[in-house]
Every structure is written in C-alpha cells, then in structure tokens.
mmCIF file of N, CA and C in Angstrom:
data_model
loop_
_atom_site.group_PDB
_atom_site.id
_atom_site.type_symbol
_atom_site.label_atom_id
_atom_site.label_comp_id
_atom_site.label_asym_id
_atom_site.label_seq_id
_atom_site.Cartn_x
_atom_site.Cartn_y
_atom_site.Cartn_z
ATOM 1 N N MET A 6 -12.287 -34.259 27.236
ATOM 2 C CA MET A 6 -11.698 -35.287 26.396
ATOM 3 C C MET A 6 -12.293 -35.151 24.989
ATOM 4 N N THR A 7 -11.467 -35.263 23.991
ATOM 5 C CA THR A 7 -11.914 -35.094 22.614
ATOM 6 C C THR A 7 -12.718 -36.301 22.137
ATOM 7 N N VAL A 8 -13.455 -36.105 21.064
ATOM 8 C CA VAL A 8 -14.239 -37.201 20.485
ATOM 9 C C VAL A 8 -13.328 -38.359 20.106
ATOM 10 N N MET A 9 -12.155 -38.061 19.558
ATOM 11 C CA MET A 9 -11.197 -39.107 19.175
ATOM 12 C C MET A 9 -10.742 -39.882 20.414
ATOM 13 N N SER A 10 -10.505 -39.165 21.522
ATOM 14 C CA SER A 10 -10.088 -39.813 22.761
ATOM 15 C C SER A 10 -11.181 -40.734 23.285
ATOM 16 N N ILE A 11 -12.422 -40.276 23.223
ATOM 17 C CA ILE A 11 -13.552 -41.096 23.681
ATOM 18 C C ILE A 11 -13.639 -42.369 22.851
ATOM 19 N N ALA A 12 -13.447 -42.245 21.556
ATOM 20 C CA ALA A 12 -13.501 -43.413 20.675
ATOM 21 C C ALA A 12 -12.402 -44.418 21.028
ATOM 22 N N ARG A 13 -11.213 -43.945 21.339
ATOM 23 C CA ARG A 13 -10.121 -44.848 21.726
ATOM 24 C C ARG A 13 -10.427 -45.535 23.052
ATOM 25 N N PHE A 14 -10.956 -44.768 23.974
ATOM 26 C CA PHE A 14 -11.356 -45.293 25.267
ATOM 27 C C PHE A 14 -12.384 -46.415 25.077
ATOM 28 N N GLU A 15 -13.390 -46.168 24.256
ATOM 29 C CA GLU A 15 -14.420 -47.176 23.980
ATOM 30 C C GLU A 15 -13.807 -48.408 23.317
ATOM 31 N N ARG A 16 -12.924 -48.179 22.352
ATOM 32 C CA ARG A 16 -12.282 -49.288 21.635
ATOM 33 C C ARG A 16 -11.413 -50.122 22.582
ATOM 34 N N PHE A 17 -10.732 -49.445 23.501
ATOM 35 C CA PHE A 17 -9.899 -50.164 24.467
ATOM 36 C C PHE A 17 -10.737 -51.126 25.306
ATOM 37 N N PHE A 18 -11.850 -50.671 25.862
ATOM 38 C CA PHE A 18 -12.681 -51.527 26.700
ATOM 39 C C PHE A 18 -13.304 -52.672 25.904
ATOM 40 N N ARG A 19 -13.595 -52.451 24.618
ATOM 41 C CA ARG A 19 -14.084 -53.551 23.775
ATOM 42 C C ARG A 19 -12.976 -54.582 23.576
ATOM 43 N N ALA A 20 -11.764 -54.109 23.288
ATOM 44 C CA ALA A 20 -10.646 -55.027 23.055
ATOM 45 C C ALA A 20 -10.234 -55.753 24.338
ATOM 46 N N ALA A 21 -10.279 -55.058 25.457
ATOM 47 C CA ALA A 21 -9.816 -55.627 26.723
ATOM 48 C C ALA A 21 -10.778 -56.650 27.304
ATOM 49 N N ALA A 22 -12.105 -56.401 27.141
ATOM 50 C CA ALA A 22 -13.057 -57.301 27.807
ATOM 51 C C ALA A 22 -14.410 -57.386 27.113
ATOM 52 N N GLY A 23 -14.517 -56.921 25.890
ATOM 53 C CA GLY A 23 -15.789 -56.999 25.185
ATOM 54 C C GLY A 23 -16.870 -56.124 25.792
ATOM 55 N N LEU A 24 -16.474 -55.017 26.401
ATOM 56 C CA LEU A 24 -17.427 -54.123 27.062
ATOM 57 C C LEU A 24 -17.735 -52.906 26.198
ATOM 58 N N ASN A 25 -18.953 -52.442 26.299
ATOM 59 C CA ASN A 25 -19.369 -51.217 25.627
ATOM 60 C C ASN A 25 -19.486 -50.120 26.682
ATOM 61 N N VAL A 26 -18.539 -49.210 26.675
ATOM 62 C CA VAL A 26 -18.591 -48.060 27.571
ATOM 63 C C VAL A 26 -18.807 -46.826 26.713
ATOM 64 N N ASP A 27 -19.244 -45.753 27.342
ATOM 65 C CA ASP A 27 -19.473 -44.523 26.593
ATOM 66 C C ASP A 27 -18.898 -43.345 27.364
ATOM 67 N N LYS A 28 -19.108 -42.164 26.833
ATOM 68 C CA LYS A 28 -18.508 -40.979 27.446
ATOM 69 C C LYS A 28 -19.018 -40.746 28.858
ATOM 70 N N ASN A 29 -20.182 -41.268 29.201
ATOM 71 C CA ASN A 29 -20.695 -41.135 30.561
ATOM 72 C C ASN A 29 -19.862 -41.931 31.569
ATOM 73 N N ASP A 30 -19.153 -42.944 31.091
ATOM 74 C CA ASP A 30 -18.292 -43.741 31.971
ATOM 75 C C ASP A 30 -16.934 -43.084 32.202
ATOM 76 N N LEU A 31 -16.606 -42.069 31.438
ATOM 77 C CA LEU A 31 -15.284 -41.451 31.539
ATOM 78 C C LEU A 31 -15.004 -40.854 32.915
ATOM 79 N N LYS A 32 -15.982 -40.250 33.538
ATOM 80 C CA LYS A 32 -15.789 -39.654 34.870
ATOM 81 C C LYS A 32 -15.469 -40.745 35.884
ATOM 82 N N ARG A 33 -16.233 -41.830 35.852
ATOM 83 C CA ARG A 33 -15.970 -42.935 36.782
ATOM 84 C C ARG A 33 -14.585 -43.526 36.531
ATOM 85 N N TYR A 34 -14.245 -43.671 35.265
ATOM 86 C CA TYR A 34 -12.934 -44.197 34.903
ATOM 87 C C TYR A 34 -11.825 -43.268 35.387
ATOM 88 N N SER A 35 -11.961 -41.992 35.127
ATOM 89 C CA SER A 35 -10.962 -41.013 35.545
ATOM 90 C C SER A 35 -10.802 -41.009 37.067
ATOM 91 N N ASP A 36 -11.901 -41.057 37.790
ATOM 92 C CA ASP A 36 -11.845 -41.109 39.259
ATOM 93 C C ASP A 36 -11.131 -42.370 39.734
ATOM 94 N N PHE A 37 -11.411 -43.489 39.079
ATOM 95 C CA PHE A 37 -10.766 -44.759 39.423
ATOM 96 C C PHE A 37 -9.253 -44.651 39.224
ATOM 97 N N VAL A 38 -8.841 -44.170 38.065
ATOM 98 C CA VAL A 38 -7.424 -44.050 37.736
ATOM 99 C C VAL A 38 -6.717 -43.132 38.736
ATOM 100 N N ASP A 39 -7.309 -41.990 39.014
ATOM 101 C CA ASP A 39 -6.715 -41.052 39.969
ATOM 102 C C ASP A 39 -6.527 -41.702 41.342
ATOM 103 N N ALA A 40 -7.563 -42.361 41.809
ATOM 104 C CA ALA A 40 -7.515 -42.964 43.145
ATOM 105 C C ALA A 40 -6.486 -44.087 43.235
ATOM 106 N N LYS A 41 -6.449 -44.941 42.235
ATOM 107 C CA LYS A 41 -5.536 -46.086 42.301
ATOM 108 C C LYS A 41 -4.076 -45.662 42.115
ATOM 109 N N LEU A 42 -3.821 -44.684 41.250
ATOM 110 C CA LEU A 42 -2.445 -44.187 41.110
ATOM 111 C C LEU A 42 -2.006 -43.548 42.425
ATOM 112 N N TYR A 43 -2.890 -42.793 43.041
ATOM 113 C CA TYR A 43 -2.573 -42.179 44.329
ATOM 114 C C TYR A 43 -2.294 -43.257 45.384
ATOM 115 N N ASP A 44 -3.107 -44.320 45.416
ATOM 116 C CA ASP A 44 -2.887 -45.404 46.372
ATOM 117 C C ASP A 44 -1.511 -46.045 46.175
ATOM 118 N N LEU A 45 -1.158 -46.307 44.931
ATOM 119 C CA LEU A 45 0.154 -46.904 44.646
ATOM 120 C C LEU A 45 1.280 -45.975 45.083
ATOM 121 N N LEU A 46 1.120 -44.682 44.817
ATOM 122 C CA LEU A 46 2.155 -43.712 45.183
ATOM 123 C C LEU A 46 2.261 -43.516 46.691
ATOM 124 N N THR A 47 1.154 -43.648 47.387
ATOM 125 C CA THR A 47 1.180 -43.527 48.845
ATOM 126 C C THR A 47 2.025 -44.637 49.461
ATOM 127 N N VAL A 48 1.842 -45.848 48.964
ATOM 128 C CA VAL A 48 2.638 -46.978 49.451
ATOM 129 C C VAL A 48 4.100 -46.811 49.021
ATOM 130 N N ALA A 49 4.312 -46.370 47.799
ATOM 131 C CA ALA A 49 5.673 -46.163 47.298
ATOM 132 C C ALA A 49 6.394 -45.100 48.114
ATOM 133 N N GLN A 50 5.675 -44.075 48.498
ATOM 134 C CA GLN A 50 6.254 -43.014 49.314
ATOM 135 C C GLN A 50 6.733 -43.573 50.663
ATOM 136 N N ALA A 51 5.937 -44.418 51.265
ATOM 137 C CA ALA A 51 6.316 -45.034 52.541
ATOM 138 C C ALA A 51 7.547 -45.927 52.369
ATOM 139 N N THR A 52 7.602 -46.633 51.255
ATOM 140 C CA THR A 52 8.762 -47.492 50.976
ATOM 141 C C THR A 52 10.022 -46.656 50.794
ATOM 142 N N ALA A 53 9.921 -45.576 50.035
ATOM 143 C CA ALA A 53 11.073 -44.691 49.831
ATOM 144 C C ALA A 53 11.537 -44.107 51.162
ATOM 145 N N LYS A 54 10.603 -43.691 51.974
ATOM 146 C CA LYS A 54 10.935 -43.127 53.288
ATOM 147 C C LYS A 54 11.628 -44.168 54.164
ATOM 148 N N ALA A 55 11.109 -45.392 54.171
ATOM 149 C CA ALA A 55 11.703 -46.470 54.966
ATOM 150 C C ALA A 55 13.124 -46.794 54.506
ATOM 151 N N ASN A 56 13.387 -46.552 53.222
ATOM 152 C CA ASN A 56 14.723 -46.801 52.676
ATOM 153 C C ASN A 56 15.606 -45.565 52.705
ATOM 154 N N GLY A 57 15.134 -44.498 53.370
ATOM 155 C CA GLY A 57 15.944 -43.301 53.563
ATOM 156 C C GLY A 57 16.145 -42.462 52.313
ATOM 157 N N ARG A 58 15.204 -42.541 51.374
ATOM 158 C CA ARG A 58 15.329 -41.761 50.143
ATOM 159 C C ARG A 58 14.300 -40.639 50.095
ATOM 160 N N ASP A 59 14.669 -39.555 49.450
ATOM 161 C CA ASP A 59 13.754 -38.425 49.261
ATOM 162 C C ASP A 59 12.967 -38.539 47.968
ATOM 163 N N ILE A 60 13.308 -39.520 47.140
ATOM 164 C CA ILE A 60 12.602 -39.698 45.866
ATOM 165 C C ILE A 60 11.941 -41.075 45.830
ATOM 166 N N ILE A 61 10.884 -41.144 45.042
ATOM 167 C CA ILE A 61 10.202 -42.424 44.814
ATOM 168 C C ILE A 61 10.756 -43.011 43.528
ATOM 169 N N ARG A 62 11.203 -44.239 43.608
ATOM 170 C CA ARG A 62 11.689 -44.963 42.432
ATOM 171 C C ARG A 62 10.621 -45.963 41.995
ATOM 172 N N THR A 63 10.738 -46.388 40.773
ATOM 173 C CA THR A 63 9.778 -47.351 40.228
ATOM 174 C C THR A 63 9.710 -48.606 41.093
ATOM 175 N N CYS A 64 10.831 -49.035 41.610
ATOM 176 C CA CYS A 64 10.854 -50.249 42.438
ATOM 177 C C CYS A 64 10.106 -50.066 43.760
ATOM 178 N N ASP A 65 9.793 -48.839 44.136
ATOM 179 C CA ASP A 65 9.023 -48.583 45.355
ATOM 180 C C ASP A 65 7.531 -48.832 45.159
ATOM 181 N N LEU A 66 7.076 -48.798 43.919
ATOM 182 C CA LEU A 66 5.658 -48.994 43.630
ATOM 183 C C LEU A 66 5.265 -50.449 43.903
ATOM 184 N N PRO A 67 4.154 -50.675 44.593
ATOM 185 C CA PRO A 67 3.736 -52.049 44.913
ATOM 186 C C PRO A 67 3.038 -52.719 43.728
ATOM 187 N N ILE A 68 3.825 -53.018 42.702
ATOM 188 C CA ILE A 68 3.297 -53.644 41.495
ATOM 189 C C ILE A 68 3.276 -55.157 41.712
ATOM 190 N N THR A 69 2.080 -55.723 41.770
ATOM 191 C CA THR A 69 1.931 -57.158 41.983
ATOM 192 C C THR A 69 2.191 -57.919 40.678
ATOM 193 N N LYS A 70 2.315 -59.221 40.797
ATOM 194 C CA LYS A 70 2.500 -60.063 39.611
ATOM 195 C C LYS A 70 1.330 -59.886 38.646
ATOM 196 N N GLY A 71 0.115 -59.881 39.181
ATOM 197 C CA GLY A 71 -1.067 -59.724 38.333
ATOM 198 C C GLY A 71 -1.092 -58.376 37.629
ATOM 199 N N LEU A 72 -0.748 -57.310 38.340
ATOM 200 C CA LEU A 72 -0.717 -55.992 37.715
ATOM 201 C C LEU A 72 0.392 -55.930 36.670
ATOM 202 N N GLN A 73 1.530 -56.545 36.947
ATOM 203 C CA GLN A 73 2.628 -56.576 35.972
ATOM 204 C C GLN A 73 2.177 -57.285 34.689
ATOM 205 N N GLU A 74 1.474 -58.388 34.826
ATOM 206 C CA GLU A 74 0.964 -59.095 33.652
ATOM 207 C C GLU A 74 -0.055 -58.241 32.897
ATOM 208 N N SER A 75 -0.890 -57.516 33.630
ATOM 209 C CA SER A 75 -1.861 -56.622 32.989
ATOM 210 C C SER A 75 -1.161 -55.496 32.238
ATOM 211 N N ILE A 76 -0.072 -54.999 32.781
ATOM 212 C CA ILE A 76 0.712 -53.956 32.106
ATOM 213 C C ILE A 76 1.259 -54.494 30.790
ATOM 214 N N HIS A 77 1.808 -55.700 30.816
ATOM 215 C CA HIS A 77 2.344 -56.298 29.581
ATOM 216 C C HIS A 77 1.233 -56.523 28.557
ATOM 217 N N HIS A 78 0.090 -57.010 29.006
ATOM 218 C CA HIS A 78 -1.037 -57.238 28.101
ATOM 219 C C HIS A 78 -1.557 -55.907 27.561
ATOM 220 N N PHE A 79 -1.596 -54.884 28.404
ATOM 221 C CA PHE A 79 -2.011 -53.549 27.953
ATOM 222 C C PHE A 79 -1.118 -53.068 26.813
ATOM 223 N N ARG A 80 0.179 -53.254 26.940
ATOM 224 C CA ARG A 80 1.114 -52.791 25.897
ATOM 225 C C ARG A 80 0.791 -53.429 24.549
ATOM 226 N N LYS A 81 0.404 -54.697 24.569
ATOM 227 C CA LYS A 81 0.039 -55.371 23.321
ATOM 228 C C LYS A 81 -1.241 -54.784 22.733
ATOM 229 N N ILE A 82 -2.248 -54.599 23.561
ATOM 230 C CA ILE A 82 -3.513 -54.012 23.101
ATOM 231 C C ILE A 82 -3.299 -52.577 22.631
ATOM 232 N N ASP A 83 -2.434 -51.862 23.334
ATOM 233 C CA ASP A 83 -2.232 -50.448 23.023
ATOM 234 C C ASP A 83 -1.594 -50.236 21.652
ATOM 235 N N GLN A 84 -0.929 -51.227 21.119
ATOM 236 C CA GLN A 84 -0.369 -51.094 19.778
ATOM 237 C C GLN A 84 -1.461 -50.863 18.751
ATOM 238 N N GLU A 85 -2.643 -51.399 18.999
ATOM 239 C CA GLU A 85 -3.780 -51.204 18.098
ATOM 240 C C GLU A 85 -4.642 -50.009 18.497
ATOM 241 N N VAL A 86 -4.851 -49.830 19.795
ATOM 242 C CA VAL A 86 -5.789 -48.825 20.293
ATOM 243 C C VAL A 86 -5.151 -47.449 20.442
ATOM 244 N N GLU A 87 -3.861 -47.415 20.762
ATOM 245 C CA GLU A 87 -3.116 -46.167 20.959
ATOM 246 C C GLU A 87 -3.754 -45.282 22.024
ATOM 247 N N LEU A 88 -3.970 -45.868 23.187
ATOM 248 C CA LEU A 88 -4.546 -45.148 24.318
ATOM 249 C C LEU A 88 -3.483 -44.454 25.165
ATOM 250 N N LYS A 89 -2.246 -44.893 25.053
ATOM 251 C CA LYS A 89 -1.178 -44.388 25.915
ATOM 252 C C LYS A 89 -1.043 -42.858 25.894
ATOM 253 N N PRO A 90 -1.144 -42.181 24.751
ATOM 254 C CA PRO A 90 -1.057 -40.711 24.785
ATOM 255 C C PRO A 90 -2.146 -40.068 25.638
ATOM 256 N N ILE A 91 -3.317 -40.663 25.664
ATOM 257 C CA ILE A 91 -4.414 -40.148 26.492
ATOM 258 C C ILE A 91 -4.105 -40.406 27.965
ATOM 259 N N LEU A 92 -3.545 -41.575 28.266
ATOM 260 C CA LEU A 92 -3.205 -41.912 29.641
ATOM 261 C C LEU A 92 -2.119 -41.005 30.187
ATOM 262 N N GLU A 93 -1.242 -40.528 29.322
ATOM 263 C CA GLU A 93 -0.210 -39.587 29.757
ATOM 264 C C GLU A 93 -0.843 -38.316 30.317
ATOM 265 N N GLN A 94 -1.963 -37.908 29.743
ATOM 266 C CA GLN A 94 -2.675 -36.733 30.236
ATOM 267 C C GLN A 94 -3.361 -37.017 31.571
ATOM 268 N N LEU A 95 -3.799 -38.243 31.778
ATOM 269 C CA LEU A 95 -4.471 -38.619 33.020
ATOM 270 C C LEU A 95 -3.485 -38.896 34.157
ATOM 271 N N ALA A 96 -2.224 -39.088 33.818
ATOM 272 C CA ALA A 96 -1.218 -39.514 34.791
ATOM 273 C C ALA A 96 -0.717 -38.345 35.636
ATOM 274 N N THR A 97 -1.586 -37.813 36.446
ATOM 275 C CA THR A 97 -1.198 -36.749 37.366
ATOM 276 C C THR A 97 -1.359 -37.260 38.791
ATOM 277 N N HIS A 98 -0.703 -36.602 39.691
ATOM 278 C CA HIS A 98 -0.828 -36.995 41.089
ATOM 279 C C HIS A 98 -0.716 -35.756 41.970
ATOM 280 N N PRO A 99 -1.306 -35.815 43.136
ATOM 281 C CA PRO A 99 -1.191 -34.683 44.059
ATOM 282 C C PRO A 99 0.216 -34.611 44.649
ATOM 283 N N ALA A 100 0.508 -33.521 45.286
ATOM 284 C CA ALA A 100 1.819 -33.357 45.925
ATOM 285 C C ALA A 100 2.016 -34.448 46.982
ATOM 286 N N LEU A 101 3.222 -34.965 47.019
ATOM 287 C CA LEU A 101 3.586 -36.014 47.968
ATOM 288 C C LEU A 101 4.769 -35.543 48.804
ATOM 289 N N ASP A 102 5.033 -36.232 49.916
ATOM 290 C CA ASP A 102 6.211 -35.913 50.728
ATOM 291 C C ASP A 102 7.504 -36.272 49.999
ATOM 292 N N ARG A 103 7.431 -37.270 49.178
ATOM 293 C CA ARG A 103 8.570 -37.714 48.367
ATOM 294 C C ARG A 103 8.221 -37.480 46.908
ATOM 295 N N THR A 104 9.194 -37.056 46.116
ATOM 296 C CA THR A 104 8.972 -36.761 44.706
ATOM 297 C C THR A 104 9.338 -37.970 43.852
ATOM 298 N N PRO A 105 8.457 -38.384 42.959
ATOM 299 C CA PRO A 105 8.814 -39.476 42.045
ATOM 300 C C PRO A 105 9.914 -39.036 41.082
ATOM 301 N N ASP A 106 10.847 -39.937 40.787
ATOM 302 C CA ASP A 106 11.870 -39.608 39.802
ATOM 303 C C ASP A 106 11.274 -39.694 38.392
ATOM 304 N N GLU A 107 12.057 -39.276 37.394
ATOM 305 C CA GLU A 107 11.558 -39.229 36.016
ATOM 306 C C GLU A 107 11.165 -40.607 35.495
ATOM 307 N N GLU A 108 11.939 -41.608 35.833
ATOM 308 C CA GLU A 108 11.633 -42.974 35.377
ATOM 309 C C GLU A 108 10.283 -43.436 35.929
ATOM 310 N N THR A 109 10.023 -43.118 37.175
ATOM 311 C CA THR A 109 8.757 -43.498 37.798
ATOM 312 C C THR A 109 7.601 -42.770 37.120
ATOM 313 N N GLU A 110 7.741 -41.473 36.921
ATOM 314 C CA GLU A 110 6.688 -40.714 36.255
ATOM 315 C C GLU A 110 6.459 -41.208 34.829
ATOM 316 N N ALA A 111 7.528 -41.597 34.166
ATOM 317 C CA ALA A 111 7.404 -42.108 32.794
ATOM 318 C C ALA A 111 6.655 -43.435 32.758
ATOM 319 N N ALA A 112 6.646 -44.157 33.881
ATOM 320 C CA ALA A 112 5.958 -45.451 33.944
ATOM 321 C C ALA A 112 4.459 -45.304 34.194
ATOM 322 N N TYR A 113 3.995 -44.137 34.594
ATOM 323 C CA TYR A 113 2.580 -43.947 34.921
ATOM 324 C C TYR A 113 1.623 -44.395 33.823
ATOM 325 N N PRO A 114 1.819 -44.001 32.565
ATOM 326 C CA PRO A 114 0.844 -44.430 31.543
ATOM 327 C C PRO A 114 0.715 -45.945 31.425
ATOM 328 N N ASP A 115 1.824 -46.668 31.506
ATOM 329 C CA ASP A 115 1.754 -48.128 31.436
ATOM 330 C C ASP A 115 1.065 -48.701 32.671
ATOM 331 N N ILE A 116 1.354 -48.125 33.832
ATOM 332 C CA ILE A 116 0.718 -48.592 35.062
ATOM 333 C C ILE A 116 -0.786 -48.339 34.990
ATOM 334 N N ILE A 117 -1.166 -47.149 34.563
ATOM 335 C CA ILE A 117 -2.586 -46.830 34.407
ATOM 336 C C ILE A 117 -3.222 -47.757 33.370
ATOM 337 N N GLY A 118 -2.485 -48.041 32.311
ATOM 338 C CA GLY A 118 -2.991 -48.973 31.300
ATOM 339 C C GLY A 118 -3.217 -50.354 31.876
ATOM 340 N N GLY A 119 -2.279 -50.823 32.695
ATOM 341 C CA GLY A 119 -2.443 -52.123 33.344
ATOM 342 C C GLY A 119 -3.620 -52.135 34.299
ATOM 343 N N LEU A 120 -3.780 -51.050 35.056
ATOM 344 C CA LEU A 120 -4.938 -50.933 35.945
ATOM 345 C C LEU A 120 -6.235 -50.918 35.141
ATOM 346 N N SER A 121 -6.209 -50.235 34.009
ATOM 347 C CA SER A 121 -7.391 -50.142 33.148
ATOM 348 C C SER A 121 -7.776 -51.505 32.600
ATOM 349 N N LEU A 122 -6.780 -52.259 32.173
ATOM 350 C CA LEU A 122 -7.038 -53.603 31.661
ATOM 351 C C LEU A 122 -7.596 -54.487 32.767
ATOM 352 N N ALA A 123 -6.982 -54.429 33.940
ATOM 353 C CA ALA A 123 -7.459 -55.224 35.070
ATOM 354 C C ALA A 123 -8.883 -54.820 35.459
ATOM 355 N N LEU A 124 -9.179 -53.528 35.402
ATOM 356 C CA LEU A 124 -10.526 -53.050 35.687
ATOM 357 C C LEU A 124 -11.529 -53.648 34.703
ATOM 358 N N ALA A 125 -11.215 -53.551 33.420
ATOM 359 C CA ALA A 125 -12.110 -54.075 32.390
ATOM 360 C C ALA A 125 -12.345 -55.571 32.593
ATOM 361 N N GLN A 126 -11.285 -56.298 32.865
ATOM 362 C CA GLN A 126 -11.425 -57.740 33.047
ATOM 363 C C GLN A 126 -12.154 -58.076 34.340
ATOM 364 N N SER A 127 -12.026 -57.221 35.351
ATOM 365 C CA SER A 127 -12.735 -57.489 36.604
ATOM 366 C C SER A 127 -14.244 -57.387 36.417
ATOM 367 N N PHE A 128 -14.692 -56.487 35.544
ATOM 368 C CA PHE A 128 -16.120 -56.420 35.242
ATOM 369 C C PHE A 128 -16.623 -57.774 34.747
ATOM 370 N N LYS A 129 -15.843 -58.386 33.857
ATOM 371 C CA LYS A 129 -16.255 -59.670 33.273
ATOM 372 C C LYS A 129 -16.142 -60.819 34.275
ATOM 373 N N ILE A 130 -15.206 -60.739 35.189
ATOM 374 C CA ILE A 130 -15.097 -61.774 36.220
ATOM 375 C C ILE A 130 -16.295 -61.696 37.157
ATOM 376 N N LEU A 131 -16.651 -60.476 37.549
ATOM 377 C CA LEU A 131 -17.776 -60.284 38.467
ATOM 378 C C LEU A 131 -19.123 -60.551 37.791
ATOM 379 N N HIS A 132 -19.205 -60.220 36.497
ATOM 380 C CA HIS A 132 -20.457 -60.367 35.735
ATOM 381 C C HIS A 132 -20.112 -60.847 34.321
ATOM 382 N N PRO A 133 -19.955 -62.163 34.138
ATOM 383 C CA PRO A 133 -19.498 -62.699 32.852
ATOM 384 C C PRO A 133 -20.306 -62.274 31.623
ATOM 385 N N ASP A 134 -21.583 -62.033 31.775
ATOM 386 C CA ASP A 134 -22.421 -61.668 30.628
ATOM 387 C C ASP A 134 -22.557 -60.156 30.444
ATOM 388 N N LEU A 135 -21.842 -59.391 31.225
ATOM 389 C CA LEU A 135 -21.973 -57.929 31.194
ATOM 390 C C LEU A 135 -21.489 -57.351 29.866
ATOM 391 N N LYS A 136 -22.260 -56.422 29.338
ATOM 392 C CA LYS A 136 -21.873 -55.726 28.107
ATOM 393 C C LYS A 136 -21.710 -54.225 28.353
ATOM 394 N N ASN A 137 -22.605 -53.644 29.158
ATOM 395 C CA ASN A 137 -22.592 -52.204 29.420
ATOM 396 C C ASN A 137 -22.517 -51.973 30.931
ATOM 397 N N PRO A 138 -21.337 -51.684 31.466
ATOM 398 C CA PRO A 138 -21.230 -51.461 32.914
ATOM 399 C C PRO A 138 -22.076 -50.270 33.370
ATOM 400 N N GLN A 139 -22.765 -50.472 34.465
ATOM 401 C CA GLN A 139 -23.580 -49.431 35.083
ATOM 402 C C GLN A 139 -22.919 -49.006 36.395
ATOM 403 N N THR A 140 -23.484 -48.028 37.056
ATOM 404 C CA THR A 140 -22.911 -47.507 38.304
ATOM 405 C C THR A 140 -22.630 -48.619 39.306
ATOM 406 N N GLN A 141 -23.559 -49.540 39.460
ATOM 407 C CA GLN A 141 -23.397 -50.654 40.391
ATOM 408 C C GLN A 141 -22.138 -51.462 40.057
ATOM 409 N N HIS A 142 -21.911 -51.715 38.785
ATOM 410 C CA HIS A 142 -20.752 -52.506 38.360
ATOM 411 C C HIS A 142 -19.448 -51.758 38.642
ATOM 412 N N TRP A 143 -19.447 -50.462 38.368
ATOM 413 C CA TRP A 143 -18.268 -49.650 38.663
ATOM 414 C C TRP A 143 -17.985 -49.654 40.161
ATOM 415 N N ASP A 144 -19.032 -49.535 40.964
ATOM 416 C CA ASP A 144 -18.865 -49.532 42.420
ATOM 417 C C ASP A 144 -18.311 -50.858 42.921
ATOM 418 N N GLU A 145 -18.801 -51.950 42.374
ATOM 419 C CA GLU A 145 -18.314 -53.278 42.779
ATOM 420 C C GLU A 145 -16.841 -53.458 42.408
ATOM 421 N N ALA A 146 -16.491 -53.104 41.189
ATOM 422 C CA ALA A 146 -15.100 -53.246 40.749
ATOM 423 C C ALA A 146 -14.185 -52.359 41.592
ATOM 424 N N ARG A 147 -14.619 -51.146 41.843
ATOM 425 C CA ARG A 147 -13.827 -50.223 42.660
ATOM 426 C C ARG A 147 -13.617 -50.801 44.052
ATOM 427 N N ALA A 148 -14.655 -51.413 44.639
ATOM 428 C CA ALA A 148 -14.545 -52.000 45.968
ATOM 429 C C ALA A 148 -13.500 -53.121 45.988
ATOM 430 N N VAL A 149 -13.450 -53.928 44.934
ATOM 431 C CA VAL A 149 -12.454 -55.002 44.854
ATOM 432 C C VAL A 149 -11.047 -54.404 44.797
ATOM 433 N N PHE A 150 -10.847 -53.390 43.970
ATOM 434 C CA PHE A 150 -9.532 -52.768 43.874
ATOM 435 C C PHE A 150 -9.148 -52.074 45.170
ATOM 436 N N ASP A 151 -10.111 -51.448 45.832
ATOM 437 C CA ASP A 151 -9.840 -50.804 47.122
ATOM 438 C C ASP A 151 -9.383 -51.839 48.148
ATOM 439 N N LEU A 152 -9.940 -53.018 48.071
ATOM 440 C CA LEU A 152 -9.581 -54.094 48.983
ATOM 441 C C LEU A 152 -8.144 -54.575 48.740
ATOM 442 N N LEU A 153 -7.741 -54.597 47.470
ATOM 443 C CA LEU A 153 -6.451 -55.191 47.120
ATOM 444 C C LEU A 153 -5.312 -54.200 46.918
ATOM 445 N N LEU A 154 -5.626 -52.962 46.580
ATOM 446 C CA LEU A 154 -4.554 -51.976 46.351
ATOM 447 C C LEU A 154 -4.567 -50.901 47.411
#
C-alpha cells in the first residue's frame, strides 16, 4: 500500500471514530475485510443456489439494516477521505460455486466501506476512551463481527 493510501486509511479511521491507526494496523484491517466479504459472499452463494440461480446478485448478500446505514454513512465520509479507490483494490474474493454479477462486484467497495465504518465504531462502543487500537481490540471487534456476520 502506498504512503498516500496509508494516509487515507488513517484519516478514515479518525473521521469514522476518532481513532489513530497506523500502517501496522493495515494487515489486521485487510484480513478483517477479506474475511467478512467472504462471509457475506458465502451466505449470498447459498441464497442464490436456493433460488436456482448460477449467479450471485446484490439482493443475495445478507446486508442488515445496520450495515446498510453504515454503508450510507461511509459514502458521506468518503467524499472527504476518498478511500473508495483503495477499497476497490481490496475487494477481491476467492473462487465461489456461484459467480457474482457485475452489479454485485461493483457494490464491494461500498460494502467494505460500510464494514470498515462499523468496525471503527465498534472499537469505540467496546472501549469508549480508545485512541490507538491494539491487537486485543482488533481481536475483540473481530469476535463480535464473527458472531453477527
């Protein structure tokens, strides 16, 4: 990731939840994004299969009300931070039994952005005075998302 990308990443977490993250957090963040996108696609794949389709549509993704609100809030923050181009690079997924259509793939950056916003805010919910997330904080937040997604 370029220095400019790291700066945007840091700025996003400050804007989203007043957190100071650094380039050392990028690996944990990237792992989180990969895992959660895969989890969403796994459920979407099952939904597409149950509906007799060979492709995954956006409506197959299990986007909750809270995640939808986070996506909308991310879009507002992203107008200033411009993180979406970086998220497009992170929006990859392993091979699936069902192939996502173009509309679904195009939605990945916004979905990842919504997950990112929810992640940042979850740090503050779990630890209101937190400024610099450490491994323990990342593990706790990940455990909450694993429970719900």
